C-alpha positions as protocol buffer text, in pm:
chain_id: "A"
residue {
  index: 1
  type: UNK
  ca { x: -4042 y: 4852 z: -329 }
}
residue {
  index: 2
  type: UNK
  ca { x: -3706 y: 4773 z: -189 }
}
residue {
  index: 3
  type: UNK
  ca { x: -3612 y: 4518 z: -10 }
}
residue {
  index: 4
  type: UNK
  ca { x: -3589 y: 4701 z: 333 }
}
residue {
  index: 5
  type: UNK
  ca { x: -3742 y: 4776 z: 633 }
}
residue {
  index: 6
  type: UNK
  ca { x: -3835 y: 5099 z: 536 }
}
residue {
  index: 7
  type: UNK
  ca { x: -4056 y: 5008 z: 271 }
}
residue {
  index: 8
  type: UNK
  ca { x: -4318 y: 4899 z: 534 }
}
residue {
  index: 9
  type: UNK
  ca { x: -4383 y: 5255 z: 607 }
}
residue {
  index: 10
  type: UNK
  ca { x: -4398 y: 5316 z: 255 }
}
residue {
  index: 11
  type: UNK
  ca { x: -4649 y: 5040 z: 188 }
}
residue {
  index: 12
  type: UNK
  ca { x: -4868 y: 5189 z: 504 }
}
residue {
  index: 13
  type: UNK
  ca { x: -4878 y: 5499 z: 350 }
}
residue {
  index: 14
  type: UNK
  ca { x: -4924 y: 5399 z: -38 }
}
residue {
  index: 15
  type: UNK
  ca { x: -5230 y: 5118 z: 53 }
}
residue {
  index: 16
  type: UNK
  ca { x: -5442 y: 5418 z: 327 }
}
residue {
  index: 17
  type: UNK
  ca { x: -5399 y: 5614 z: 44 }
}
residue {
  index: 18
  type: UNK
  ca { x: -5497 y: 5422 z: -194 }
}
residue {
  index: 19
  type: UNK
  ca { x: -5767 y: 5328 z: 4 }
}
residue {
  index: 20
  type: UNK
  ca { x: -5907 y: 5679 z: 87 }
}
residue {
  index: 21
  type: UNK
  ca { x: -5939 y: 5773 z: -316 }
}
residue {
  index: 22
  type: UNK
  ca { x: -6169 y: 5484 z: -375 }
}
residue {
  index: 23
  type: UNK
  ca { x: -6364 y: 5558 z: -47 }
}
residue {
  index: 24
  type: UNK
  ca { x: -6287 y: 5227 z: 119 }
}
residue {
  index: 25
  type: UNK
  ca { x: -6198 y: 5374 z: 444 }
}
residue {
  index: 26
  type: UNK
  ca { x: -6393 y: 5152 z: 634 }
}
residue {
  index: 27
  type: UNK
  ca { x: -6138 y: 4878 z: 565 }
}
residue {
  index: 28
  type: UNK
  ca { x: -5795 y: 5100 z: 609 }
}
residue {
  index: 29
  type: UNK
  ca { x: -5689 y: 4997 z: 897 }
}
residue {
  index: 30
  type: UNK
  ca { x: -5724 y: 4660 z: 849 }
}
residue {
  index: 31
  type: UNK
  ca { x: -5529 y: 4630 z: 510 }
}
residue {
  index: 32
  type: UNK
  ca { x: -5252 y: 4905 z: 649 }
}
residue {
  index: 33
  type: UNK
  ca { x: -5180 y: 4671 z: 908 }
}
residue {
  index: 34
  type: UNK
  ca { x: -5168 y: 4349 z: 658 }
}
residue {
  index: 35
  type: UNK
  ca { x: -4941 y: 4559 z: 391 }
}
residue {
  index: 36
  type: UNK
  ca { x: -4742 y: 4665 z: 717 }
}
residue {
  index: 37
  type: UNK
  ca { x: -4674 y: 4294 z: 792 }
}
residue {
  index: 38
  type: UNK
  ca { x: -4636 y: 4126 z: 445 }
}
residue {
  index: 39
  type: UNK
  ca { x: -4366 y: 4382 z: 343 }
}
residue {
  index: 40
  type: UNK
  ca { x: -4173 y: 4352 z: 672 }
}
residue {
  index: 41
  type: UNK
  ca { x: -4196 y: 4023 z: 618 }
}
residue {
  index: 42
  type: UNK
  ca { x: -4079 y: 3990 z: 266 }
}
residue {
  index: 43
  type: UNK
  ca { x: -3802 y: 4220 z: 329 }
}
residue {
  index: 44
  type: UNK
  ca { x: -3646 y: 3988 z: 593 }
}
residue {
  index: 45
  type: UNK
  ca { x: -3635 y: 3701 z: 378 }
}
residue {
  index: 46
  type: UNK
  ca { x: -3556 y: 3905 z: 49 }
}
residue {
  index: 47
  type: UNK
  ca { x: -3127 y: 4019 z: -8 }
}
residue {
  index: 48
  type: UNK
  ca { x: -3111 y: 4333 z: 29 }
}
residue {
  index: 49
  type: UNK
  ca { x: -3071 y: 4459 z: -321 }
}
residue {
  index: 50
  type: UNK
  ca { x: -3383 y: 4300 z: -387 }
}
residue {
  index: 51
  type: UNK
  ca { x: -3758 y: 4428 z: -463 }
}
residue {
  index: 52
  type: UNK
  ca { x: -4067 y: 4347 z: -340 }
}
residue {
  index: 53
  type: UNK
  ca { x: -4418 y: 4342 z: -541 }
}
residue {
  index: 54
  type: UNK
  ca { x: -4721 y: 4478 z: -359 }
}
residue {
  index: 55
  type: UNK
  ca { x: -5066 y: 4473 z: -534 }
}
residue {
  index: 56
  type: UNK
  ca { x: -5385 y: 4560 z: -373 }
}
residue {
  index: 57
  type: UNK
  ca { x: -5689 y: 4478 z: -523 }
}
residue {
  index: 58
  type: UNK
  ca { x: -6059 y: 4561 z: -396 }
}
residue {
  index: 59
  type: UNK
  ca { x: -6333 y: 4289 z: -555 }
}
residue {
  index: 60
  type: UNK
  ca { x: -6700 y: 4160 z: -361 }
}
residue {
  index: 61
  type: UNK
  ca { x: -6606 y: 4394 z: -86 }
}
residue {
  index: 62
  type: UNK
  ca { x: -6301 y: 4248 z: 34 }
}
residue {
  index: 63
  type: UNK
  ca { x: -5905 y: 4386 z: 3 }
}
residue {
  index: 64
  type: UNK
  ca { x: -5696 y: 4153 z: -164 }
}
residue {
  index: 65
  type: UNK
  ca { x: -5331 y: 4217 z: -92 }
}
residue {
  index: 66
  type: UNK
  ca { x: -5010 y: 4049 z: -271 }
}
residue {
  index: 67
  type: UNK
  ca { x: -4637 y: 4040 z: -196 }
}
residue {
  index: 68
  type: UNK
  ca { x: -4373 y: 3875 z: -430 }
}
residue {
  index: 69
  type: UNK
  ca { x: -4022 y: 3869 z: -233 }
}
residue {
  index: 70
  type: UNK
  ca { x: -3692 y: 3764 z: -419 }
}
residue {
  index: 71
  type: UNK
  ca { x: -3650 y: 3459 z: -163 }
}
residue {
  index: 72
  type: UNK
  ca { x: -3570 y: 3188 z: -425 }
}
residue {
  index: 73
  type: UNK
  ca { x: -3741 y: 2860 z: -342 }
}
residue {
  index: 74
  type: UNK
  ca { x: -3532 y: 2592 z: -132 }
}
residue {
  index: 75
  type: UNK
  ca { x: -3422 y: 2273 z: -374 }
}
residue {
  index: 76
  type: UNK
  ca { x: -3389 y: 2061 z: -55 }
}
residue {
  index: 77
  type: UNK
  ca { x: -3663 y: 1956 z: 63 }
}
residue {
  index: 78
  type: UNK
  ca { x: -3581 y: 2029 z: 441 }
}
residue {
  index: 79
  type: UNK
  ca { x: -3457 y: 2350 z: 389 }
}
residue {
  index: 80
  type: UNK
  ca { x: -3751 y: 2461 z: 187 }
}
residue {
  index: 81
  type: UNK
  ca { x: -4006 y: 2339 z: 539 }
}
residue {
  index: 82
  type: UNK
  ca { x: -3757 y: 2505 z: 743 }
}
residue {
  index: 83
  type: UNK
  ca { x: -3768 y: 2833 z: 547 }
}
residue {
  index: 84
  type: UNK
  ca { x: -4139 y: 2751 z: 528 }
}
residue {
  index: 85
  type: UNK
  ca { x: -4176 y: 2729 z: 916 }
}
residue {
  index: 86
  type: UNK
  ca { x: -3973 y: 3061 z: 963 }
}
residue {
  index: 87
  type: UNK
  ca { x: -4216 y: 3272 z: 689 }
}
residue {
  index: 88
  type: UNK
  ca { x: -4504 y: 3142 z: 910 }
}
residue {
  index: 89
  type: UNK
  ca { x: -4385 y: 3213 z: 1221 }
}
residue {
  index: 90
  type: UNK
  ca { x: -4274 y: 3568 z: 1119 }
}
residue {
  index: 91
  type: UNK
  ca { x: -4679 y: 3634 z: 999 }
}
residue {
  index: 92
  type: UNK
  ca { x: -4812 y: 3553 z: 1344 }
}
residue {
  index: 93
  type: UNK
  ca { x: -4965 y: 3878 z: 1387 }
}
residue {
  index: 94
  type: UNK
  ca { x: -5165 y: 3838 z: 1036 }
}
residue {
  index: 95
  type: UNK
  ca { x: -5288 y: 3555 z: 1103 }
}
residue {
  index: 96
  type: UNK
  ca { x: -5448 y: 3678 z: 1427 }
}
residue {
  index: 97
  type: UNK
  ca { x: -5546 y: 3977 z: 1194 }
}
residue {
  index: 98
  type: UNK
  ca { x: -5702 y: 3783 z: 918 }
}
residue {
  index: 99
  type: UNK
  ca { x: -5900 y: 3524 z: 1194 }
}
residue {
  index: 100
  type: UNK
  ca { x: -6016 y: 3881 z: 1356 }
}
């Protein structure tokens, strides 16, 4: 996906339906919510000519979702918990999701 808010929506749309076709609807709104968040999240950090990965897996009854941003890994130390702190912060609402 690109690296832009729009591809949230796309994400929400691509994981219900991909949920749906393997009759998993049970656990759409859920993992519509978590793909929501991820890429929004991805896409702030990534440039904007970047791309984002999504993968969503279903194994033992549970959704397993992925995102790979373009961020490149801090050298410095600091910067890198800084940058750390910020990616946290910005996945507030999935971690209330997951914990739910």
């Amino acid at each position: 996906l690109p690296a832009a808010p729009r591809s949230a929506a796309i994400a929400r749309i691509a994981t219900a339906s991909a949920l749906r076709a393997h009759n998993l609807t049970p656990l759409t709104d859920s993992a519509v919510l978590a793909a929501s968040e991820l890429i929004a999240c991805a896409a702030k950090f990534s440039p904007p000519d970047a791309e984002i990965y999504l993968s969503l897996r279903h194994r033992d009854d549970a959704v397993r979702l992925v995102v790979y941003d373009a961020h490149p890994r801090h050298a410095n130390p600091r910067l890198a918990a800084a940058c750390d702190a910020r990616r946290r912060a910005a996945l507030r609402v999935l971690a209330c999701l997951v914990k739910a």
